[in-house]
XYZ file of C-alpha atoms in Angstrom:
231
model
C -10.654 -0.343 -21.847
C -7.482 -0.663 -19.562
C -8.052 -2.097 -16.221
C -5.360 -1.427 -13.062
C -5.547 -3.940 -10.023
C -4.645 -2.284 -6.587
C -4.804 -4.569 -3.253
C -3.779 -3.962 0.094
C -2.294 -6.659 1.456
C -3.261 -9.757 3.441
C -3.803 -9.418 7.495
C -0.159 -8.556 9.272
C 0.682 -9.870 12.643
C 0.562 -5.979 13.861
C -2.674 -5.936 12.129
C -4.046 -8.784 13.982
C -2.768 -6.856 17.473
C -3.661 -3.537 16.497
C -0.002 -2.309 16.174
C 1.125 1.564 14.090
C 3.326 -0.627 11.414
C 4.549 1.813 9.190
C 7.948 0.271 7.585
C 8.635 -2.632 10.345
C 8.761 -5.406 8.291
C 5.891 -8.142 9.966
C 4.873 -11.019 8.833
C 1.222 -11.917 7.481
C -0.863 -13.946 9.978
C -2.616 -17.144 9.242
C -5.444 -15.102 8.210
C -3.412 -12.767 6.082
C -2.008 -15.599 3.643
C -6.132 -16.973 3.340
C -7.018 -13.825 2.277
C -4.576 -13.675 -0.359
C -5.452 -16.699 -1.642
C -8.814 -15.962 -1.825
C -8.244 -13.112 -3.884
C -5.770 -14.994 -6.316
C -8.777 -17.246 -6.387
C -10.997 -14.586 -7.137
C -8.992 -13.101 -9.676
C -8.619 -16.390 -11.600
C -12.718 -16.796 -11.506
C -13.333 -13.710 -12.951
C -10.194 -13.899 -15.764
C -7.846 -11.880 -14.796
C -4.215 -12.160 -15.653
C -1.042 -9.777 -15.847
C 1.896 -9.051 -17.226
C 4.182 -7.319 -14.085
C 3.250 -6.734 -10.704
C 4.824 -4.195 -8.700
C 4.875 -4.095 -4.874
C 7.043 -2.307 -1.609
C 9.989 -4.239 -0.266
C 8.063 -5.231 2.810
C 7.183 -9.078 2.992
C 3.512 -8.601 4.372
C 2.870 -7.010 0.453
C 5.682 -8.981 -1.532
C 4.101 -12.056 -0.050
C 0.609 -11.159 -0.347
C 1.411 -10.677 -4.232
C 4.108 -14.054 -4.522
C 0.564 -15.631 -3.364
C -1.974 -14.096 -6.096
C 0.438 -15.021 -8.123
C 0.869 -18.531 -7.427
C -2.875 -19.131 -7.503
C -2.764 -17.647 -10.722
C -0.421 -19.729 -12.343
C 1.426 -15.974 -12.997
C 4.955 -16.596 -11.054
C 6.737 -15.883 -14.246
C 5.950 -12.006 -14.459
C 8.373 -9.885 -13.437
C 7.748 -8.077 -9.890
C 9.118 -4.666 -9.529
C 9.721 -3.866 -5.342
C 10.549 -0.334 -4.683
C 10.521 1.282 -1.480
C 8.111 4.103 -3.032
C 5.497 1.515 -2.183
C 5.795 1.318 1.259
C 3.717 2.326 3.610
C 3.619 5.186 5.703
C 6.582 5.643 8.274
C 4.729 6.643 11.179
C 7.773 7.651 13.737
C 7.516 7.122 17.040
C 3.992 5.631 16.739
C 5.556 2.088 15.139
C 5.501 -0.652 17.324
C 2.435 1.123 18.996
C -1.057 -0.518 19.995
C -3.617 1.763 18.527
C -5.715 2.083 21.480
C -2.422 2.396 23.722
C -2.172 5.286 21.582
C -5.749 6.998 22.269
C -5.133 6.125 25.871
C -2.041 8.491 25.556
C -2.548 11.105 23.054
C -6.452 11.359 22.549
C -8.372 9.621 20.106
C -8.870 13.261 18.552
C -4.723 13.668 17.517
C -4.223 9.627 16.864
C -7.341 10.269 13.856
C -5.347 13.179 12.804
C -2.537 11.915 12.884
C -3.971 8.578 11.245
C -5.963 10.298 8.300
C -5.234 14.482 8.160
C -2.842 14.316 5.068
C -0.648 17.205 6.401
C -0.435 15.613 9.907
C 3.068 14.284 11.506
C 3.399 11.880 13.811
C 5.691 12.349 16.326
C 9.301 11.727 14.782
C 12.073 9.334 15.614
C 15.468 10.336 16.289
C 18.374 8.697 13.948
C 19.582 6.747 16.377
C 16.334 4.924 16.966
C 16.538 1.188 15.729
C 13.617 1.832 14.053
C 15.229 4.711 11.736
C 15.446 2.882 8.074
C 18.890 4.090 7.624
C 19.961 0.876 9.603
C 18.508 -1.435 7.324
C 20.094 -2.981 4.231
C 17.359 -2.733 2.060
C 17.525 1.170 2.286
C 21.546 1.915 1.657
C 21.140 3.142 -1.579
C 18.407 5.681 -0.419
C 19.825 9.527 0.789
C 19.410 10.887 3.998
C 16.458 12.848 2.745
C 14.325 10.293 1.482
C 15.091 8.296 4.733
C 11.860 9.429 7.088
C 11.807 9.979 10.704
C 8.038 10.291 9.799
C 5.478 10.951 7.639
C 2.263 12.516 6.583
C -0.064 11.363 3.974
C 1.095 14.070 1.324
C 4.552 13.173 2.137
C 3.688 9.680 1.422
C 2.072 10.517 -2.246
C 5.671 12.632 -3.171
C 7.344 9.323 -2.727
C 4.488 7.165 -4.518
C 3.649 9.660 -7.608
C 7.467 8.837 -9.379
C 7.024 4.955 -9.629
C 3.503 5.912 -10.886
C 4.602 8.441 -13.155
C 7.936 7.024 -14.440
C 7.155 3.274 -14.307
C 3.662 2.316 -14.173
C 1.971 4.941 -16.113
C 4.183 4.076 -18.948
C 3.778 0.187 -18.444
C -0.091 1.262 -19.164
C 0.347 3.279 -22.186
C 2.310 0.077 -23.504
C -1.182 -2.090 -22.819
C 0.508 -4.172 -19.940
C -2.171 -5.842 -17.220
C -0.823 -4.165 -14.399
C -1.428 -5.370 -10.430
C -0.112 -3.175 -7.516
C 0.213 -5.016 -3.945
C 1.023 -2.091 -1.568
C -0.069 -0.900 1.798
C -3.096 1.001 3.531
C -1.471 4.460 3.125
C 0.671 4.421 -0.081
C -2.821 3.194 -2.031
C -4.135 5.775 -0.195
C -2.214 8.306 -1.453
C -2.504 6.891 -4.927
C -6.174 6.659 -4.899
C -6.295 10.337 -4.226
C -4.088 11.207 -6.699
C -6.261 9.076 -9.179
C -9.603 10.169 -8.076
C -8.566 13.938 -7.619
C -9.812 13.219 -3.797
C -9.897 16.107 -1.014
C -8.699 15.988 1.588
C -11.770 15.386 3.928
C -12.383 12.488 1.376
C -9.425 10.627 2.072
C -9.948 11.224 5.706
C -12.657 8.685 5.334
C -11.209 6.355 2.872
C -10.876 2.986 4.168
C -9.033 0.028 2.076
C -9.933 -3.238 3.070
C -7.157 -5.954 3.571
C -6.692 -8.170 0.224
C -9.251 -7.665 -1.488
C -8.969 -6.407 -5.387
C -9.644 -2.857 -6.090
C -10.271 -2.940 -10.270
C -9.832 0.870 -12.344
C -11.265 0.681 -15.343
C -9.204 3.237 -17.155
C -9.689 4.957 -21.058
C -7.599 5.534 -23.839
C -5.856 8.498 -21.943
C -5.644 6.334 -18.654
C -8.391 8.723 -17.108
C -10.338 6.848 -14.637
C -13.530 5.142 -15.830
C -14.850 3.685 -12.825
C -13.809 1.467 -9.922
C -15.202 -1.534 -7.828
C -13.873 -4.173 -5.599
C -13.684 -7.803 -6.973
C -15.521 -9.801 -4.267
C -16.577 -13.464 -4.812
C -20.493 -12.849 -4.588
């Protein structure tokens, strides 16, 4: 029996203040680095240990993961950061306080555009400082994988090739996987994995650091899955 480890990770800053993050790059909060070490801790109780870990390039995940890590004496693994893992880009609505948002919009379009996986947030234009094509990390992307925004399905296209090309074959190969990502790109993963409708994921909420375990077979179909909580 294979087992995958997905977790969302620890508390953000914009998380704390209620903030549309998408790919702004904030910081965990006090509370968001004790939650990850509470799951590294939880991890080590109940025996876990791998052998690569792959996460976005956003610090609020790779740190969340350097953390685990750490507690589990697992710094030595290779991490994999790709872009494919970040979460959603949600245009315009970055930056935004969630309830400044209902105030503005409706609480009606801010669900839709929160959980309806063929829903687009209002876009950003280019020249926004919040378009990724300013930022380093993203140079060696092309203009059409660089998002002005993005709906939940558009957020799977991006996430199904790391699964398919590079952690799907990891698995096959017997390697102890963990994947430290983001609300919406596990989202999208989770319904590709659980064959999940769309009125499903509508309702799907992933709690903040906290380890999602698939128990996968011999043909990496899913099993069952639980959350790892300290009881």
């Amino acid at each position: 029996m294979q087992k995958l480890v997905l977790i969302r990770h620890g508390e953000s800053i914009w998380n704390q203040e209620n903030r549309f993050t998408g790919w702004t790059d904030v910081d965990l909060d006090a509370e968001g680095y004790e939650q990850a070490r509470q799951a590294g801790q939880i991890l080590k109780k109940y025996g876990y240990n791998f052998d690569a870990g792959y996460t976005s390039v956003l610090k609020r995940s790779i740190k969340t993961l350097h953390i685990i890590l750490e507690e589990l004496d697992h710094l030595w693994i290779p991490i994999h950061k790709s872009w494919r893992l970040n979460e959603r880009f949600y245009g315009s609505l970055q930056g935004l306080n969630k309830q400044g948002a209902i105030d503005r919009y409706g609480a009606d379009q801010v669900q839709r555009w929160r959980r309806d996986p063929n829903e687009d947030p209002p876009p950003i234009a280019k020249t926004d400082a919040r378009y990724p094509g300013h930022d380093l990390r993203y140079k060696d992307l092309t203009e059409a994988q660089l998002p002005v925004t993005e709906n939940l399905s558009q957020t799977m296209d991006r996430v199904l090739p790391i699964w398919n090309d590079e952690i799907i074959p990891a698995l096959k190969d017997q390697q102890k996987i963990i994947i430290c990502a983001h609300g919406n790109s596990l989202r999208a993963l989770i319904k590709y994995i659980d064959n999940l409708n769309d009125a499903d994921v509508t309702k799907l909420e992933i709690p903040t650091a906290v380890p999602l375990v698939y128990e996968l077979d011999e043909q990496l179909n899913r099993v069952k899955h639980y959350y790892l909580r300290d009881k």
